[in-house]
Tab-separated table of C-alpha atoms in Angstrom:
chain	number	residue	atom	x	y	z
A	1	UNK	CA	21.422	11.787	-34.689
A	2	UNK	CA	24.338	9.951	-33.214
A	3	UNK	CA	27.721	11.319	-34.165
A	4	UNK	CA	29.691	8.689	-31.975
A	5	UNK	CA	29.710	6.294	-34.664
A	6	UNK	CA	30.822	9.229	-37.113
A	7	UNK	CA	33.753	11.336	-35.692
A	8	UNK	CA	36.446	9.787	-34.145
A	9	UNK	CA	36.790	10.626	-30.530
A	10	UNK	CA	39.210	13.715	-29.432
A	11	UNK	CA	37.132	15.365	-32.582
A	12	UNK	CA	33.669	14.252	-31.008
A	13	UNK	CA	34.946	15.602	-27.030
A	14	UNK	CA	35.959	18.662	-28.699
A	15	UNK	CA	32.591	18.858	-30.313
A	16	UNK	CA	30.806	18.356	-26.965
A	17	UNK	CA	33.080	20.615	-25.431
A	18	UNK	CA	31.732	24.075	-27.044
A	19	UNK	CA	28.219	22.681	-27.808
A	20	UNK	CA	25.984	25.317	-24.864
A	21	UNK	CA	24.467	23.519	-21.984
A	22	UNK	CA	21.092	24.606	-21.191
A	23	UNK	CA	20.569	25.240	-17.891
A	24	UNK	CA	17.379	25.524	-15.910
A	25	UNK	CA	16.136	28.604	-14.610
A	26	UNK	CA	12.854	29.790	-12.636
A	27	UNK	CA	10.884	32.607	-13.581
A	28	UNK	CA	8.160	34.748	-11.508
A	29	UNK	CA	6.006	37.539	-12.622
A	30	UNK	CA	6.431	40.849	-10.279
A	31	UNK	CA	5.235	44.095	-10.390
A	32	UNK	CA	5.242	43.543	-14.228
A	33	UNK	CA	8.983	42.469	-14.027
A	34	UNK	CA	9.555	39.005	-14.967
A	35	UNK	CA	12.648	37.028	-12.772
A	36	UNK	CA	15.412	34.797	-14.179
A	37	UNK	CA	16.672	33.050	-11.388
A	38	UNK	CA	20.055	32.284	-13.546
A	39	UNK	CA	20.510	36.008	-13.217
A	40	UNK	CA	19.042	36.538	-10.081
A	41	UNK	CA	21.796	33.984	-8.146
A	42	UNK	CA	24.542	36.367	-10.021
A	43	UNK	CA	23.309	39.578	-8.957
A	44	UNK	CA	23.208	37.778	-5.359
A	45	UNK	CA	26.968	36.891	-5.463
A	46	UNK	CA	27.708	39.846	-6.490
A	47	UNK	CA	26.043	42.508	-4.625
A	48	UNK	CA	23.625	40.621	-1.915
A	49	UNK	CA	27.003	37.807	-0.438
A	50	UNK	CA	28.581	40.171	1.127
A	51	UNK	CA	26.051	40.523	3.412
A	52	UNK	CA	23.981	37.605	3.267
A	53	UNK	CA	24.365	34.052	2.582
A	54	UNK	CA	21.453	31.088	1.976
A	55	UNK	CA	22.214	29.359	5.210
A	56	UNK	CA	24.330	31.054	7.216
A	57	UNK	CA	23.605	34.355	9.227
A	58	UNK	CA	26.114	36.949	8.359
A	59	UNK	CA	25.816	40.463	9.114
A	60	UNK	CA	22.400	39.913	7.454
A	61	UNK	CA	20.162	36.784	8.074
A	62	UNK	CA	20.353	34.034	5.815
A	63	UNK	CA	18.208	33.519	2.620
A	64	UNK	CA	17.103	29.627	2.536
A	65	UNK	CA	13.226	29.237	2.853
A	66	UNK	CA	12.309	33.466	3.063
A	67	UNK	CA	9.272	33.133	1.132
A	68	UNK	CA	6.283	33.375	3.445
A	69	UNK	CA	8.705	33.533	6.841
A	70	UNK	CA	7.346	36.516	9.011
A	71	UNK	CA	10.469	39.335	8.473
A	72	UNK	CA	12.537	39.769	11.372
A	73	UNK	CA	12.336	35.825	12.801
A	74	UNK	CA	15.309	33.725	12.001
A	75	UNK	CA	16.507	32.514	14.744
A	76	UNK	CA	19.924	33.393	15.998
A	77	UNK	CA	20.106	36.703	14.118
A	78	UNK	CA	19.867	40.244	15.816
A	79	UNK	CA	17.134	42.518	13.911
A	80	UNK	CA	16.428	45.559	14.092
A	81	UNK	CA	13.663	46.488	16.516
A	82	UNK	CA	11.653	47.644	13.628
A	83	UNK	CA	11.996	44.760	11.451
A	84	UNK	CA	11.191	42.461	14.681
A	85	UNK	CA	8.212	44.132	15.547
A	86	UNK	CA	6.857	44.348	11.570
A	87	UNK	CA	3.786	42.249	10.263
A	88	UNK	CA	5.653	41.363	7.094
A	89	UNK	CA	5.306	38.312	6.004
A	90	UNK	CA	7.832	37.700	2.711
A	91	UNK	CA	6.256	37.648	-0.500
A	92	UNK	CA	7.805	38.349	-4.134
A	93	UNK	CA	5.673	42.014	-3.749
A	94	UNK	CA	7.136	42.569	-0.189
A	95	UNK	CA	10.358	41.189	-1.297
A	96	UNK	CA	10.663	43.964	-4.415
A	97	UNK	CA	9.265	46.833	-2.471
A	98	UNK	CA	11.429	46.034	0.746
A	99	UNK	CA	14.795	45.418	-1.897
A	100	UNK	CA	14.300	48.855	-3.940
A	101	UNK	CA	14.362	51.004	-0.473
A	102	UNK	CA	14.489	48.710	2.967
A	103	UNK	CA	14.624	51.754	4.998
A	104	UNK	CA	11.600	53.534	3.611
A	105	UNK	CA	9.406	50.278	3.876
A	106	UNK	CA	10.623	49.691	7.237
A	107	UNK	CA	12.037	52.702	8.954
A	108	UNK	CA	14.794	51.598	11.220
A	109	UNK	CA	15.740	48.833	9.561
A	110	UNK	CA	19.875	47.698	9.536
A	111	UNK	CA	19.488	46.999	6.011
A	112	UNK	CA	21.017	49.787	4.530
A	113	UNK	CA	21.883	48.612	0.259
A	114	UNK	CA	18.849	48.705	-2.110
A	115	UNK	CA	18.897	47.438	-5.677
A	116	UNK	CA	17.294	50.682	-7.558
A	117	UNK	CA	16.730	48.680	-10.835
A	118	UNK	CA	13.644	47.140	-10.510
A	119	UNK	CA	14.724	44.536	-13.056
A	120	UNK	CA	17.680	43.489	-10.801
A	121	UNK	CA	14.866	42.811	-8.120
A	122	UNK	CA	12.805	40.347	-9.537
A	123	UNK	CA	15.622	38.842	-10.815
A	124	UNK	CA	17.133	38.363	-7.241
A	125	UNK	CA	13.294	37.187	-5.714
A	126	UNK	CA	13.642	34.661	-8.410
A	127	UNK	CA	16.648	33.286	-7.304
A	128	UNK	CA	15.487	33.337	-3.505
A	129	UNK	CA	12.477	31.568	-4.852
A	130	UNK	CA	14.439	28.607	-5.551
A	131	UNK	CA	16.392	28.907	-1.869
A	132	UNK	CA	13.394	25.929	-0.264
């Protein structure tokens, strides 16, 4: 239904104007978690950007195009000698079980802040999943 042709205009912007936008958001399915990445990308601002941005390396390498890179080889960043010398290749698995305790999956790593809620995790591989 068109309400254009109804309400006159300053009535029909302020209509608009607190109608909700929907907003698309990926999901994945991990470790019986399921990811928003609408969540995910806040939980990354507000915890994960101090560290790490999607493009740029900070103190931790950046984000954009993680899923199945080997861990430890973007270039220009300096990783630890244990991540550099891992097998790991990114996956949403490696991704929750290296996020909930980085240190204990990789002894030696310079990561050093885990997200304990396991919720949190897949929400933040979702929203890495949509870094391409």
């Amino acid at each position: 239904m068109r309400f254009d042709n109804v309400l006159p205009a300053s009535l029909m912007a302020a209509f608009v104007g607190i109608m909700p936008i929907a907003s698309a958001s990926e999901t994945i399915e991990v470790k019986g978690y399921t990811g928003i990445s609408q969540r995910g990308s806040q939980i990354y601002a507000q915890i994960c950007s101090s560290c790490h941005s999607p493009d740029n390396n900070l103190v931790g390498p950046a984000h954009r195009g993680v899923f199945g890179r080997a861990a430890g080889k973007v270039e220009g960043y300096d990783y630890s000698p244990a991540l550099g010398m891992s097998d790991i290749v990114w996956t949403a698995d490696s991704l929750f079980d290296w996020l909930g305790d980085p240190d204990d999956f990789v002894l030696g790593s310079k990561m050093y802040v885990s997200l304990d809620d396991p919720q949190q995790r897949a929400d933040v591989i979702a929203y890495l999943m949509t870094l391409k």
